[in-house]
Amino acid sequence: MKSVKGRFAPSPSGRMHLGNVAAYLLAWLSAKSAGGSIVLRIEDLDRGRCRREYAEQAARDLDTLGLTPDEGGVFAPYMQSGRGEVYAAALERIESRAEVYPCFCTRAELHAASAPHASDGTPVYDGRCRRLSPDEISELMKTRSPAMRLAVPDITVSFEDRRLGHVSQRLARECGDFVLRRSDGTYAYQLAVVADDIDMGVTEVVRGSDLASSTPRQIYLYGLLGAEPPEYAHTPMLVAPDGRRLAKREKSLDLGSLLATAPPQRIIGALAHLLGIIDRREDVLPRDIIGDFSWDKITKTDIVIDNEVFLRDLSTK
Ligand code: GLU
């Protein structure tokens, strides 16, 4: 049997947040409880938003929390910004097996089209550039550089999520033809993440459930790349009492503020309790609770957190 390999894939666009810690704790426990390992890959393709300092900070934060990865880090070949060749090869392979077409639509045009929105909020592309003739394409090429889009068939892709159970999506209707490379030459998240997980031998993907709607697209790409998809587990989101997602913007729950309030053991213990791994709130490190972990225990709903109450509880234990 293949040994289990999980991954942490932070986008270094800010300090790590409590929600990220929850997902990484679950990724780490899932791999370790199966005798496996974890690779750290830095998802810094969005050059405008990502900064090297945040990646270095993330690696230090993981260490502080007792979530040290076994492989990878803030260096080549584990930084997506330096992996263009891997993505180019993946795109070439996909192009040899499926229809990939140039798309000249601008962002404004995409949003103006009255198409329904996919489950992740992006509009479902209406396929207009798929119908361009070769002459029209060469004409447009003179003034615009296109994105490359994958034509998706009208099929249903489904998978068994370790926490959410059966998940399925009608690819053409719910997400539509999607971008593999942007007009500025940057490879898109969907392609990069799949090419990397294959290249790095990842066998299980544990990440926030905000990404569950991307998984059917990624499974479809695995097929085109001739690879076996990994196991998936999408982790609970942390939400404010009004239902809003807690995001990196919420400074008070970034790791800087959290570590100024409480030691790592208390933060891990509070999260492990909220996630359903341990029955009582107590100070623990990830390695202390490997034996307590199982996916069956993990809460099926999102986790509601009131910042002030959470921070007060952390500081008073
Ligand atoms: N880089 C993404 C993030 O930080 C995670 C992507 C993934 O796990 O597939 O949200």
XYZ file of C-alpha atoms and ligand atoms in Angstrom:
327
model
C 0.000 0.000 0.000
C 1.168 3.538 -0.792
C 2.189 5.471 2.282
C -0.010 8.411 3.174
C 1.203 11.880 2.267
C -0.749 15.004 3.112
C 0.111 18.627 2.475
C -0.081 22.183 3.737
C -0.571 24.623 0.858
C -0.661 28.145 2.297
C -1.089 31.211 0.103
C 1.266 33.730 1.718
C -0.979 36.766 1.453
C -1.139 37.513 5.177
C -0.434 36.044 8.597
C -1.900 32.618 9.231
C -5.375 32.722 10.722
C -7.227 30.522 13.222
C -9.169 28.970 10.317
C -5.928 27.972 8.605
C -4.640 26.462 11.841
C -7.816 24.339 12.131
C -7.330 22.984 8.591
C -3.593 22.342 9.101
C -4.192 20.620 12.424
C -6.640 18.249 10.733
C -4.303 17.686 7.753
C -1.418 16.906 10.101
C -3.436 14.599 12.390
C -4.977 12.770 9.448
C -1.562 12.022 7.920
C 0.194 11.251 11.218
C -2.550 8.987 12.553
C -2.067 6.905 9.396
C 1.723 6.818 9.848
C 2.157 9.276 6.975
C 3.976 12.532 6.297
C 3.238 16.137 5.329
C 4.746 18.313 2.627
C 4.707 22.124 2.823
C 4.154 23.878 -0.503
C 3.911 27.644 -0.884
C 1.090 28.771 -3.190
C 2.471 32.118 -4.286
C 1.233 32.320 -7.891
C -0.658 35.527 -7.187
C 2.435 37.749 -7.205
C 0.439 40.869 -6.404
C -0.877 39.542 -3.099
C 1.786 37.085 -1.951
C 4.911 38.005 -0.029
C 7.924 35.921 0.864
C 7.892 37.192 4.486
C 4.424 35.746 4.978
C 5.609 32.372 3.667
C 8.571 32.411 6.056
C 6.282 33.457 8.878
C 3.906 30.590 8.037
C 6.755 28.074 8.242
C 7.794 29.469 11.656
C 4.188 29.502 12.876
C 3.713 25.853 11.912
C 6.839 24.986 13.880
C 5.667 26.938 16.914
C 2.335 25.101 16.821
C 4.001 21.679 16.706
C 2.890 21.165 13.105
C 6.337 20.930 11.544
C 6.108 19.443 8.027
C 8.317 16.502 7.052
C 9.211 17.838 3.628
C 9.198 21.095 1.675
C 9.277 24.697 2.828
C 10.037 28.181 1.620
C 12.516 27.178 -1.091
C 12.621 25.625 -4.562
C 11.084 23.344 -5.715
C 8.273 23.899 -3.192
C 7.313 27.433 -4.237
C 4.698 27.580 -6.974
C 6.255 30.745 -8.426
C 9.264 28.672 -9.541
C 7.350 25.716 -10.946
C 6.260 27.082 -14.326
C 7.797 24.162 -16.210
C 5.734 21.611 -14.310
C 2.537 23.536 -15.141
C 3.519 24.018 -18.793
C 4.055 20.258 -19.145
C 0.695 19.552 -17.468
C -1.094 22.009 -19.748
C 0.501 20.433 -22.806
C -0.677 17.009 -21.699
C -4.207 18.251 -21.109
C -4.217 19.941 -24.527
C -3.343 16.633 -26.153
C -6.379 14.971 -24.569
C -9.094 17.589 -24.406
C -10.254 20.810 -26.000
C -8.413 23.800 -24.571
C -9.210 27.078 -26.314
C -8.058 30.678 -26.152
C -10.462 33.014 -24.376
C -10.216 36.736 -25.015
C -12.993 37.875 -22.687
C -12.057 40.568 -20.214
C -13.081 40.403 -16.593
C -15.741 43.057 -17.242
C -17.151 41.053 -20.147
C -17.275 37.915 -18.045
C -19.220 39.603 -15.299
C -21.543 41.382 -17.703
C -22.633 38.096 -19.254
C -25.851 37.148 -17.512
C -24.722 33.637 -16.722
C -25.606 31.919 -13.457
C -22.875 31.780 -10.859
C -20.938 28.654 -10.025
C -20.988 27.458 -6.435
C -17.732 29.308 -5.702
C -19.148 32.642 -6.882
C -17.405 32.888 -10.267
C -19.743 33.225 -13.235
C -20.336 30.082 -15.273
C -18.673 30.922 -18.572
C -21.117 30.994 -21.471
C -18.569 29.478 -23.878
C -18.568 32.319 -26.390
C -14.831 32.056 -27.239
C -15.208 28.315 -27.807
C -17.106 29.206 -30.969
C -14.472 31.536 -32.472
C -13.199 30.602 -35.923
C -9.437 30.269 -36.594
C -9.564 33.569 -38.496
C -11.268 35.368 -35.637
C -8.678 33.948 -33.252
C -5.728 35.193 -35.295
C -7.339 38.597 -35.607
C -7.882 38.885 -31.846
C -4.371 37.592 -31.144
C -2.987 40.759 -32.749
C -4.231 42.954 -29.935
C -4.992 40.764 -26.935
C -3.294 37.878 -25.211
C -5.817 35.189 -24.335
C -6.415 33.035 -21.290
C -6.537 29.290 -21.963
C -9.801 27.640 -21.019
C -10.720 23.959 -20.765
C -13.951 22.874 -22.448
C -15.782 20.639 -19.976
C -18.255 17.936 -20.963
C -21.749 17.622 -19.523
C -20.872 14.983 -16.943
C -21.378 14.589 -13.218
C -18.214 14.240 -11.160
C -18.568 12.877 -7.648
C -16.356 11.866 -4.761
C -16.586 10.566 -1.207
C -15.398 13.241 1.178
C -14.164 11.905 4.520
C -16.154 14.496 6.424
C -18.925 15.611 4.082
C -19.761 12.228 2.567
C -20.965 12.032 -1.031
C -20.368 15.220 -3.051
C -21.267 15.607 -6.704
C -21.331 18.339 -9.306
C -22.634 18.697 -12.853
C -19.459 20.059 -14.343
C -20.776 21.986 -17.373
C -23.806 23.402 -15.567
C -22.355 24.203 -12.154
C -18.867 25.364 -13.038
C -18.539 25.610 -16.824
C -15.396 25.826 -18.950
C -12.612 26.939 -16.624
C -9.315 28.749 -16.991
C -6.032 26.829 -16.888
C -3.720 29.729 -17.710
C -4.547 33.398 -17.323
C -4.060 36.031 -20.003
C -0.959 37.340 -18.165
C 0.634 33.880 -18.467
C 0.078 32.881 -14.810
C -1.180 29.340 -14.349
C -4.532 29.049 -12.642
C -4.990 27.574 -9.172
C -6.949 24.531 -10.452
C -4.160 23.426 -12.762
C -1.244 24.261 -10.454
C -2.677 22.492 -7.421
C -3.363 19.290 -9.342
C 0.001 19.289 -11.155
C 1.772 19.859 -7.818
C -0.154 17.280 -5.837
C 0.621 14.693 -8.528
C 4.278 15.710 -8.763
C 4.718 15.698 -4.975
C 3.030 12.305 -4.508
C 0.210 13.672 -2.337
C -2.313 10.953 -1.413
C -4.730 13.010 0.699
C -5.931 16.572 0.439
C -7.297 18.110 3.631
C -8.395 21.745 3.250
C -11.184 24.165 4.075
C -14.653 23.333 2.795
C -14.680 26.632 0.862
C -12.607 24.656 -1.671
C -14.973 21.671 -1.910
C -16.596 23.194 -4.993
C -13.206 23.140 -6.772
C -12.685 19.436 -6.160
C -14.809 18.048 -9.050
C -12.852 20.237 -11.507
C -9.617 18.978 -10.003
C -10.729 15.342 -10.165
C -11.543 15.878 -13.836
C -8.003 17.224 -14.378
C -6.514 14.161 -12.651
C -8.261 12.026 -15.243
C -6.894 14.086 -18.128
C -3.408 13.881 -16.627
C -3.720 10.093 -16.256
C -3.324 10.153 -12.476
C -5.289 8.722 -9.565
C -7.009 11.466 -7.511
C -6.134 11.671 -3.812
C -8.547 11.162 -0.908
C -10.345 14.350 0.087
C -11.508 15.779 3.394
C -12.917 19.292 3.549
C -12.687 20.835 6.981
C -15.235 22.951 8.897
C -15.215 26.688 8.249
C -14.937 29.059 11.176
C -17.751 31.591 11.045
C -18.762 34.636 13.091
C -22.087 34.542 15.008
C -23.706 36.435 12.097
C -22.660 33.636 9.720
C -19.856 35.553 7.998
C -16.677 33.592 7.358
C -13.768 34.545 9.568
C -11.059 35.670 7.221
C -7.489 36.907 7.284
C -8.873 40.441 7.648
C -9.927 39.620 11.220
C -6.654 40.630 12.819
C -7.686 39.492 16.277
C -7.675 35.858 15.203
C -4.409 35.893 13.295
C -1.623 33.907 14.828
C 0.287 36.984 15.939
C -2.582 38.111 18.172
C -3.408 34.577 19.264
C 0.165 33.791 20.357
C 0.292 37.090 22.223
C -2.755 35.887 24.203
C -1.974 32.230 24.847
C 0.719 29.572 24.385
C 0.514 27.172 21.387
C -0.817 24.299 23.535
C -3.817 26.341 24.576
C -4.633 27.372 21.001
C -4.326 23.780 19.746
C -6.367 22.470 22.701
C -9.167 24.992 22.098
C -9.326 24.104 18.401
C -9.137 20.357 18.993
C -12.072 20.710 21.379
C -14.129 22.830 18.958
C -13.432 20.398 16.118
C -14.648 17.456 18.214
C -11.293 15.658 18.618
C -11.082 15.928 22.411
C -13.935 16.040 24.940
C -12.505 18.643 27.282
C -10.747 21.872 26.598
C -7.164 21.318 27.783
C -3.640 22.306 26.819
C -2.269 19.836 24.273
C 0.179 19.730 21.395
C -0.753 18.050 18.105
C 1.493 15.062 18.873
C -0.429 14.421 22.134
C -3.724 13.850 20.309
C -2.708 11.714 17.314
C -4.385 8.719 18.986
C -7.592 10.696 19.637
C -8.074 11.639 16.009
C -10.615 10.096 13.657
C -12.636 11.703 10.860
C -15.888 10.347 12.358
C -15.467 12.662 15.330
C -15.040 15.868 13.359
C -18.012 18.189 13.512
C -20.156 18.162 10.368
C -21.212 21.774 10.691
C -19.296 25.025 10.527
C -17.852 26.288 13.805
C -19.254 29.526 15.181
C -16.680 31.683 16.905
C -17.260 34.911 18.734
C -13.828 36.596 18.626
C -14.101 38.266 21.980
C -15.374 35.225 23.841
C -12.772 33.021 22.178
C -9.896 35.336 23.073
C -11.177 35.773 26.639
C -11.387 32.014 27.109
C -7.871 31.608 25.723
C -6.411 34.133 28.105
C -8.158 32.710 31.160
C -7.681 29.093 30.065
N -3.585 27.881 -1.286
C -4.931 27.667 -0.893
C -5.262 28.495 0.334
O -4.384 28.888 1.079
C -5.200 26.213 -0.575
C -5.321 25.406 -1.790
C -5.585 23.932 -1.557
O -5.449 23.459 -0.426
O -5.907 23.258 -2.528
O -6.421 28.766 0.551
